[in-house]
XYZ file of C-alpha atoms in Angstrom:
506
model
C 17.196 146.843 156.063
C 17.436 143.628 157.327
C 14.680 140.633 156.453
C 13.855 138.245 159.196
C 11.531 136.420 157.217
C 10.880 136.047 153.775
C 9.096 138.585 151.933
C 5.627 137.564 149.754
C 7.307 138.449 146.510
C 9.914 135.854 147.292
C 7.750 133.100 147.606
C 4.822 133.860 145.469
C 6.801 133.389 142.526
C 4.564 132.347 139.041
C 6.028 128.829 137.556
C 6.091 130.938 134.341
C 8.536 133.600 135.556
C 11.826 134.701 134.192
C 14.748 132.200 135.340
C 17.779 134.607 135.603
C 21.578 133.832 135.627
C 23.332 135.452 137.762
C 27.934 135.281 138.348
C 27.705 132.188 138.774
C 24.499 129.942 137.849
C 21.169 130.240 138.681
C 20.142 130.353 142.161
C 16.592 130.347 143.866
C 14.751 129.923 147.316
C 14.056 126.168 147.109
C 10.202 125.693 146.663
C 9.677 129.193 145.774
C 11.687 130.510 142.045
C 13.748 127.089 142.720
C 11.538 123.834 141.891
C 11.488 120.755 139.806
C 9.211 121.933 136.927
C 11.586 125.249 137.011
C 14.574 123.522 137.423
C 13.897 121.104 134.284
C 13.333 123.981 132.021
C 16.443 125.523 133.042
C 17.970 121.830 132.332
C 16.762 121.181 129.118
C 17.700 124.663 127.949
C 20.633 124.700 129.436
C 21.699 121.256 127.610
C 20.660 122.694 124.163
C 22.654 125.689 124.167
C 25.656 123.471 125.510
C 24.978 121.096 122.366
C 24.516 124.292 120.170
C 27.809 125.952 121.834
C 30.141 122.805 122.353
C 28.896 119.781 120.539
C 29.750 120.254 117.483
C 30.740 116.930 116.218
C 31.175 115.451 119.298
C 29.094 112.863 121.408
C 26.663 115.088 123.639
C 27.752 113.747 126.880
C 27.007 115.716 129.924
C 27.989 115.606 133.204
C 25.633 115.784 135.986
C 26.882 115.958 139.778
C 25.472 117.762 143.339
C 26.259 118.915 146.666
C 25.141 118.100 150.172
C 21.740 120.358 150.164
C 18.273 119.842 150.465
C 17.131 117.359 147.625
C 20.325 117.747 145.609
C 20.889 114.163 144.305
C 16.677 113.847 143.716
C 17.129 116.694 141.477
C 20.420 115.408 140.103
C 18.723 112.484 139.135
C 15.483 113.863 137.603
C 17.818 116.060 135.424
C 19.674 112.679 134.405
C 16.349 110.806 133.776
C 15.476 114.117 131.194
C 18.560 114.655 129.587
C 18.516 110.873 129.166
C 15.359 110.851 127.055
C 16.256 113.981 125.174
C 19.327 111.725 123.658
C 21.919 112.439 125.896
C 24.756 110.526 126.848
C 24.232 111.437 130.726
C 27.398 110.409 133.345
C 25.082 111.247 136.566
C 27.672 111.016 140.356
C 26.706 108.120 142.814
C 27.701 111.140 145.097
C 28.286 114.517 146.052
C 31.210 116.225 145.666
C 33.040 119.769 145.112
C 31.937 121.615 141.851
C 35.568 121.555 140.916
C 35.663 117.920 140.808
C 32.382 118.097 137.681
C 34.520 120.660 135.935
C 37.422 118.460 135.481
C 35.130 115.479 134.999
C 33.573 117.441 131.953
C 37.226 118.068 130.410
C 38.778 114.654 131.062
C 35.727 112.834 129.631
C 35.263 114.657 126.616
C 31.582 116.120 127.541
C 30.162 118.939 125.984
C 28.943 120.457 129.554
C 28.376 119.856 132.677
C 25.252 120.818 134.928
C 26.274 121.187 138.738
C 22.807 121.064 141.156
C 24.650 123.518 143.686
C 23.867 126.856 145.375
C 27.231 127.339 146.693
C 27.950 129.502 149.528
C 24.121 130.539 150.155
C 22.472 130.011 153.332
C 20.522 126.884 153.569
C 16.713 127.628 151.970
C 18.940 128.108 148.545
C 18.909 125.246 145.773
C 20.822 126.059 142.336
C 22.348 125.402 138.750
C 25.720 126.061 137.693
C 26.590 125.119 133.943
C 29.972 124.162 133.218
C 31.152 124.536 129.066
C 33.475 121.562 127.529
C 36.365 123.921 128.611
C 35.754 122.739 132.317
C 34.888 126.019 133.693
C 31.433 127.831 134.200
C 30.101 129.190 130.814
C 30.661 132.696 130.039
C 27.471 135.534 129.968
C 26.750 134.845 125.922
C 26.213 131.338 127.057
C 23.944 131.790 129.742
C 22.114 134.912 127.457
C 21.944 132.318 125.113
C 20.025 129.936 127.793
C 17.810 132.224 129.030
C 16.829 133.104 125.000
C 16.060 129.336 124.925
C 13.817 129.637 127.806
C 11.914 132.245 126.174
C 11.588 130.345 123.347
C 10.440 127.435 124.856
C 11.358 123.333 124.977
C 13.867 122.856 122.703
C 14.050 119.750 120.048
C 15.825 116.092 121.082
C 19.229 115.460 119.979
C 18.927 111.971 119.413
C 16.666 108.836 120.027
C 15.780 108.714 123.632
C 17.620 107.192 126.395
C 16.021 105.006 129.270
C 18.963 105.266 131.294
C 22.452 106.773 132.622
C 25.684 106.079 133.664
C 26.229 106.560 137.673
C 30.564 107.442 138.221
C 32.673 108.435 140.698
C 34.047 112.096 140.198
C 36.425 111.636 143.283
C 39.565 109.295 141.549
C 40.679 111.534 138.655
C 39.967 114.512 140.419
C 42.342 113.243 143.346
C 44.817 112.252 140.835
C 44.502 115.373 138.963
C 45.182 117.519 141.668
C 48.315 115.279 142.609
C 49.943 116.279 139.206
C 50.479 119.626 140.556
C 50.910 119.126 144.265
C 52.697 116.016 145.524
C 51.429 115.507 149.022
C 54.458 113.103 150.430
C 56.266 116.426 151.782
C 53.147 117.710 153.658
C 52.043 113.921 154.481
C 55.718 114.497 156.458
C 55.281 117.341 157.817
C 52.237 116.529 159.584
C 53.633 112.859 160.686
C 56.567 114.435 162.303
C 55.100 117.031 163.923
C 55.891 120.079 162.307
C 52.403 121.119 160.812
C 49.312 120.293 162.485
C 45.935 120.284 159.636
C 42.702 120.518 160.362
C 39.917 121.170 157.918
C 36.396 122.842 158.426
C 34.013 122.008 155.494
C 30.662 123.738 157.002
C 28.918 120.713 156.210
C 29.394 120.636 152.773
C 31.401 118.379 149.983
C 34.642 118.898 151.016
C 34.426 116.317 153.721
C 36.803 114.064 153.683
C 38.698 115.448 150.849
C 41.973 116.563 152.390
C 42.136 112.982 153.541
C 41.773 111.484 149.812
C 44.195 113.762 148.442
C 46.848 113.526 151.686
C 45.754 110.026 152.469
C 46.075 110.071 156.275
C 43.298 111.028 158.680
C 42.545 114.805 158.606
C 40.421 116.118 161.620
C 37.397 118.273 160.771
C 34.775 119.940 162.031
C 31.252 120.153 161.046
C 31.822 117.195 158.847
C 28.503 116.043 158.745
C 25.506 116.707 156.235
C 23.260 119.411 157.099
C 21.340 120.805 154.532
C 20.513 123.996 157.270
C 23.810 124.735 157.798
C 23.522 124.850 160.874
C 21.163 127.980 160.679
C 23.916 130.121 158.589
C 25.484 129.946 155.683
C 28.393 127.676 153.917
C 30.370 130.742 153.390
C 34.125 130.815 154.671
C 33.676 134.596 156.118
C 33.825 135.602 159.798
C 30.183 135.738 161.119
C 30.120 131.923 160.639
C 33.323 130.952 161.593
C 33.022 132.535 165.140
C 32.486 128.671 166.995
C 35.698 127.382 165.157
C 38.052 129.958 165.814
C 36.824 129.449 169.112
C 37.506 125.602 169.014
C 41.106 126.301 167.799
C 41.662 128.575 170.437
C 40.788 126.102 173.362
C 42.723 123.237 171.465
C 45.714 125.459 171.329
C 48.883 123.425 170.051
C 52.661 123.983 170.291
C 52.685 122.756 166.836
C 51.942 125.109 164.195
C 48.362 124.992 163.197
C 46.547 125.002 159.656
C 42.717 124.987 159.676
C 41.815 124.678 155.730
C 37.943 126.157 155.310
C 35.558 125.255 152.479
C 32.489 126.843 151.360
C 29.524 124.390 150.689
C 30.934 123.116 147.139
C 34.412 123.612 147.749
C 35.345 126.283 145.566
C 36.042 128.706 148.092
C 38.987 129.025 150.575
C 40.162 130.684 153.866
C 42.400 129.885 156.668
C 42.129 129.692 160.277
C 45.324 129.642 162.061
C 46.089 127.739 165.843
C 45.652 131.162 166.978
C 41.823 131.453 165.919
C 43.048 134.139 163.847
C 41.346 134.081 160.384
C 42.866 134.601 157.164
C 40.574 135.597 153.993
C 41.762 135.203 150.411
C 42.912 139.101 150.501
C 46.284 137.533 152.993
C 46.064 133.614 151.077
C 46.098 135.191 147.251
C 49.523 137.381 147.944
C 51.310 134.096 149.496
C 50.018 131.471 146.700
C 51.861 134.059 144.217
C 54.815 134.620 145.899
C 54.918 130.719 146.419
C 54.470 129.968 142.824
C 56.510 132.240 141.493
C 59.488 130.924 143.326
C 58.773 127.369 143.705
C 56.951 126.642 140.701
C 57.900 126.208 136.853
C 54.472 128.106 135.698
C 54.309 131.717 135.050
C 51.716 134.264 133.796
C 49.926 137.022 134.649
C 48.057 137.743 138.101
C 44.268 138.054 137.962
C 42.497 139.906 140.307
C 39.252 141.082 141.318
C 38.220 144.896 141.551
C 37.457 143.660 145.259
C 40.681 142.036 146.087
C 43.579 143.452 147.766
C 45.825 145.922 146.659
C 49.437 143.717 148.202
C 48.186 140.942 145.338
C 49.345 143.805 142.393
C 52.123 144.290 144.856
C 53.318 141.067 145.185
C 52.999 140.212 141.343
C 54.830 143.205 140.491
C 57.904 142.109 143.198
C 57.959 138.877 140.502
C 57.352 141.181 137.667
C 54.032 139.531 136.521
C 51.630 141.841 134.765
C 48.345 142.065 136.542
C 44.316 142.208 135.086
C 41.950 143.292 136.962
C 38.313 142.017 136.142
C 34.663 142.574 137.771
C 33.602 140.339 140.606
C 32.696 137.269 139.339
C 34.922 134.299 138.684
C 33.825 134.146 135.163
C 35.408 136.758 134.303
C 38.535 135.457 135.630
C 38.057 132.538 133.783
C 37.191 134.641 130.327
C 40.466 136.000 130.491
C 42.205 132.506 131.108
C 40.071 130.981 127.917
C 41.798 134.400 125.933
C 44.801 132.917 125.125
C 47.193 134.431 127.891
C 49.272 132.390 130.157
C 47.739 132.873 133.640
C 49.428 132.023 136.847
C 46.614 132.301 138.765
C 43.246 134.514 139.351
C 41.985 135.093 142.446
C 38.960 136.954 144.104
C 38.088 138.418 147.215
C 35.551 136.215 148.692
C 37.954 132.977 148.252
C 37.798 131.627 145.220
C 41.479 131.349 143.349
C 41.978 128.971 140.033
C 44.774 128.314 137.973
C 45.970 128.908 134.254
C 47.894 125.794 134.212
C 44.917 123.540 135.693
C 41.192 124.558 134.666
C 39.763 128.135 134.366
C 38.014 127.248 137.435
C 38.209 128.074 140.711
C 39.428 125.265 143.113
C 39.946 125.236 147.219
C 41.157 121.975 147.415
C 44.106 122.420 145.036
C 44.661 126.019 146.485
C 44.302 123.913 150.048
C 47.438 122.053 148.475
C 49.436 124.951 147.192
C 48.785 126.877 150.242
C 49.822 123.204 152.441
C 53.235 122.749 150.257
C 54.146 127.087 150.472
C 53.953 126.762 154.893
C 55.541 123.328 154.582
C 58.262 124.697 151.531
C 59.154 128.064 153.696
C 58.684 127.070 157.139
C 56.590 130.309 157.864
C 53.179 130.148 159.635
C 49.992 131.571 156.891
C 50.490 134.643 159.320
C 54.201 134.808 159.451
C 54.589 134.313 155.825
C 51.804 137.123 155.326
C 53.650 139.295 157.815
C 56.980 138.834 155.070
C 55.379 139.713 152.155
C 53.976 142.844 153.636
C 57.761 143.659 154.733
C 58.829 142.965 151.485
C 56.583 144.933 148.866
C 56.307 147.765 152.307
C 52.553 147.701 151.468
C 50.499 147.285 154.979
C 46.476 147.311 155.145
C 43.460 145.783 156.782
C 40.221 145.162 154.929
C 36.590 143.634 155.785
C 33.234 143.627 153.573
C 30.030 144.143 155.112
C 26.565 142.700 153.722
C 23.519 144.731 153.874
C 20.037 142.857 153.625
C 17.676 144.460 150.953
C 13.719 144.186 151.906
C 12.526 145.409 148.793
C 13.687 145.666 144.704
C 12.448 149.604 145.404
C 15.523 149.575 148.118
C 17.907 148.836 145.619
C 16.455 151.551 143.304
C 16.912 153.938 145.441
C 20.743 152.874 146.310
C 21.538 152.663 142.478
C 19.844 156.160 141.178
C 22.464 158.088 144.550
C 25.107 156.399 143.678
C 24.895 156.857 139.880
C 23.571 160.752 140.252
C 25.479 161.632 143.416
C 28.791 159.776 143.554
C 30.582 160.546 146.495
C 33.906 163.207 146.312
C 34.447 162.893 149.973
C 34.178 160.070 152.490
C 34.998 161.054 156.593
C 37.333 163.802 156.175
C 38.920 161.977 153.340
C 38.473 163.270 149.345
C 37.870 161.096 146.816
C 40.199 160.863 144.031
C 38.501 159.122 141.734
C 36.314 156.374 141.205
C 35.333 153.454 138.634
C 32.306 151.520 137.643
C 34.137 148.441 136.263
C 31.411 146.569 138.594
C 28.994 148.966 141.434
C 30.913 151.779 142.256
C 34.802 151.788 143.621
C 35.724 155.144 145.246
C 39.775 155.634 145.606
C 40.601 158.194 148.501
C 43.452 160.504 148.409
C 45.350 158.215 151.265
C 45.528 154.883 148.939
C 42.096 153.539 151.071
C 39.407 152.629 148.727
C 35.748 152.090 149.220
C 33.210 149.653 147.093
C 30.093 149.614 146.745
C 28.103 147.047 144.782
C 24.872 144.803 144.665
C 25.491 140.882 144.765
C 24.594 139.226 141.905
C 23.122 135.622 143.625
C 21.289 137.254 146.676
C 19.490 139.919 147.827
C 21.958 141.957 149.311
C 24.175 145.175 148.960
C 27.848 144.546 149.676
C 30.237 147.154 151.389
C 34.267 146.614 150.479
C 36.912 148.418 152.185
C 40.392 148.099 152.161
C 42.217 150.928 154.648
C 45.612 151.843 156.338
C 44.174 150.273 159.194
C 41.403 147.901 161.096
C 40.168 151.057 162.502
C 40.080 153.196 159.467
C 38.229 149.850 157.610
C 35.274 149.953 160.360
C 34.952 153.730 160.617
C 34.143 153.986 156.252
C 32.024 150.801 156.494
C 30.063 152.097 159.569
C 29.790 155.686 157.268
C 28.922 153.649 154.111
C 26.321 151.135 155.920
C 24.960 154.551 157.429
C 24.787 156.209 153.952
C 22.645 152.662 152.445
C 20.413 152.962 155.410
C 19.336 156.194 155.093
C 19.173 156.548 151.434
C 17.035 153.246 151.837
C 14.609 154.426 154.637
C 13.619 157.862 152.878
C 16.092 160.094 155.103
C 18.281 162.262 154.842
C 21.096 160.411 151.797
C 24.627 162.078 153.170
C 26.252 160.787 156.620
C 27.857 163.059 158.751
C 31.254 164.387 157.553
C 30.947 163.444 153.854
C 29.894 164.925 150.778
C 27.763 163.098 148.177
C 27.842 165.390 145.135
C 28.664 164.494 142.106
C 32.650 165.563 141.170
């Protein structure tokens, strides 16, 4: 099932095709779906329905930034020069930086939107749009219907008399500050200077470089600091397969003082957590100890927010502080829907590292979770795996999890996967039954032990993505080794039931 090369119907793409939103923004193999005339259309759309959505009255100022990719800032800029001489009131970055920082740029400055030139955690031959509302947060699924209407339509009218020019700014200063309102480095600034916490960041050469050390101000080590729009041939994505060399690293440059290594995804809005140990920690360990932290240390309260894909200690934790819990599909959107409600959130979190808070922006935010995460070791004294090792004490709740991510070769592939699942659910996986099972997003099979199973297509890429939580490591790999046999074989034409399961519909 795997692609080593991309496939003809990914490159021969028609300039007239579809452009499709996805969870998070529009993303698209850069020179094939992903180019300037494609990306312009997207733009001025975009823009309109932003005017149309949240202008009302207001000056229709939008906020343009980018990351580190291939291109980003020329495309930045040619979206700038067009939303300039459509009669916007354009506020384009002189640099790049995490798509957090645009989303509080668009709510301290009043815009009506902001458009982000970012493919976040994809691998390297990516480019992509995300479109923030005047809320600060990445527009909900009416909004980017709406856009994609607009497209169909075609080139919507100017708003106003044509603009030769924009204004360049600095997203870095009140983002800094902003985050300082809720985090006040001077403990962990003493922490590290007297040796009692040792920080390190890995940024995967994307836009968090250098941002511990703006919001700390003191030198923070990192590695892969540097801008490479390749990625070093993998991906910006804070997950194990690419985090192999610096766990490595850590390991060598072992330290008697307790070690944090802070990971960000290529735009920053995704965290994990390597410890001096080379032991990596995933949001599924980081989520449980930023509630537990805020709940005790903190004067904001709310409800918990979770992911169908996150772990089952985060309900357990929230109900130890007696916070009610959501759960929402994958997709921080969705998260931040439910924080634009009207509820008071604490914080929502999902699986693959993204975690925003009720009290800041319905956006998700790994430097500020960097910070909250930074003050709970430096607050408690515990080590991330320590403190981990507590809470699982506490709530008596002890599992492993991993995800696996299956390459798809062909749209008939996914077909395929979609018509079993949806016609032959599974009611037994190994020698375990299946209680039950939900289709809140793909499909989430419960077994009879409290293990669970999902099974769902990603929304930004190509792929089909196994989720397993278990009672242990070895329980996790035996149902994803079952499951990623199952997708093979249901893709390749054989026969669609592994071994010591049962695929009928109950």
């Amino acid at each position: 099932m795997v692609a080593s090369v991309l496939r003809l119907d990914q490159v021969l793409i028609p300039e007239d095709a579809p452009i499709r939103f996805g969870t998070d923004g529009w993303r698209g193999i850069i020179g094939a779906e992903f180019t300037f005339n494609r990306l312009l259309r997207a733009a001025k759309a975009a823009a309109a329905v932003l005017h149309q959505t949240y202008g009302k009255g207001t000056t229709p100022r939008i906020i343009v930034g980018y990351d580190r990719r291939f291109l980003a800032e020329q495309l930045a800029a040619a979206v700038a020069q067009l939303l300039a001489s459509q009669g916007y009131e354009v506020w384009l970055s002189n640099c790049a930086a995490p798509t957090p920082a645009f989303s509080w740029a668009v709510k301290a400055e009043g815009a009506i939107g902001g458009l982000v030139m970012t493919a976040s955690h994809n691998p390297g031959i990516y480019a992509g749009l995300k479109v923030k509302g005047a809320f600060g947060g990445s527009v909900p699924t009416t909004v980017t219907q709406a856009i994609e209407a607009q497209l169909a339509q075609g080139d919507p009218p100017p708003v106003g008399e044509a603009k030769t020019d924009y204004q360049a700014f600095d997203p870095w200063p009140s983002y800094c500050a902003a985050l300082r309102t809720h985090v006040d480095p001077r403990p962990i600034r003493e922490a590290i200077a007297t040796g009692k916490l040792q920080v390190c960041a890995d940024v995967m050469h994307g836009v968090a470089a250098g941002g511990l050390e703006r919001l700390l101000e003191i030198p923070i080590s990192e590695f892969r600091r540097d801008r490479d729009p390749l990625f070093g041939g993998g991906a910006p994505e804070p997950i194990g397969r690419y985090l192999a060399t610096t766990q490595e690293q850590l390991r060598q440059q072992h330290s008697a003082t307790p070690t944090v290594c802070l990971v960000f995804d290529g735009d920053a809005d995704r965290l994990a957590v390597i410890d001096g140990e080379g032991v990596l920690y995933t949001a599924q360990e980081i989520i449980p100890i930023l509630i537990d932290h805020l709940a005790q240390h903190s004067s904001y309260r709310g409800a918990v927010i979770k992911s169908i894909s996150s772990s089952d200690l985060v309900a357990r934790v929230a109900a130890h502080h007696g916070l009610a819990v959501i759960e929402t599909p994958i997709g921080f959107k969705y998260i931040g829907d439910r924080m634009l409600a009207g509820e008071t959130i604490l914080l929502g979190g999902e699986e693959s590292g993204g975690i925003g808070y009720g009290h800041h922006l319905p956006e998700r935010d790994a430097l500020l979770s960097a910070l909250y995460l930074l003050q709970a070791l430096v607050t408690s004294g515990f080590s991330v795996g320590e403190y981990y090792q507590q809470l699982q004490a506490t709530t008596n709740f002890y599992s492993a999890y991993d995800r696996l991510d299956l390459t798809l070769t062909s749209s008939a592939q996914r077909q395929k996967l979609e018509t079993m699942l949806a016609e032959h659910p599974f009611t037994q996986i190994l020698d375990m039954p299946v209680s039950h099972w939900d289709t809140i997003d793909g499909y989430k099979f419960q077994l009879a032990n409290g293990s669970w199973l999902l099974i769902r297509f990603s929304g930004t890429e190509p792929l089909l993505r196994l989720y397993c939580q278990g009672k242990t490591p070895e329980e996790v790999q035996r149902i994803l080794e079952w499951a990623n046999q199952w997708a093979v074989s249901v893709a390749n034409n054989a026969s669609s039931t592994p071994a010591g399961s049962s695929a009928t519909a109950g």
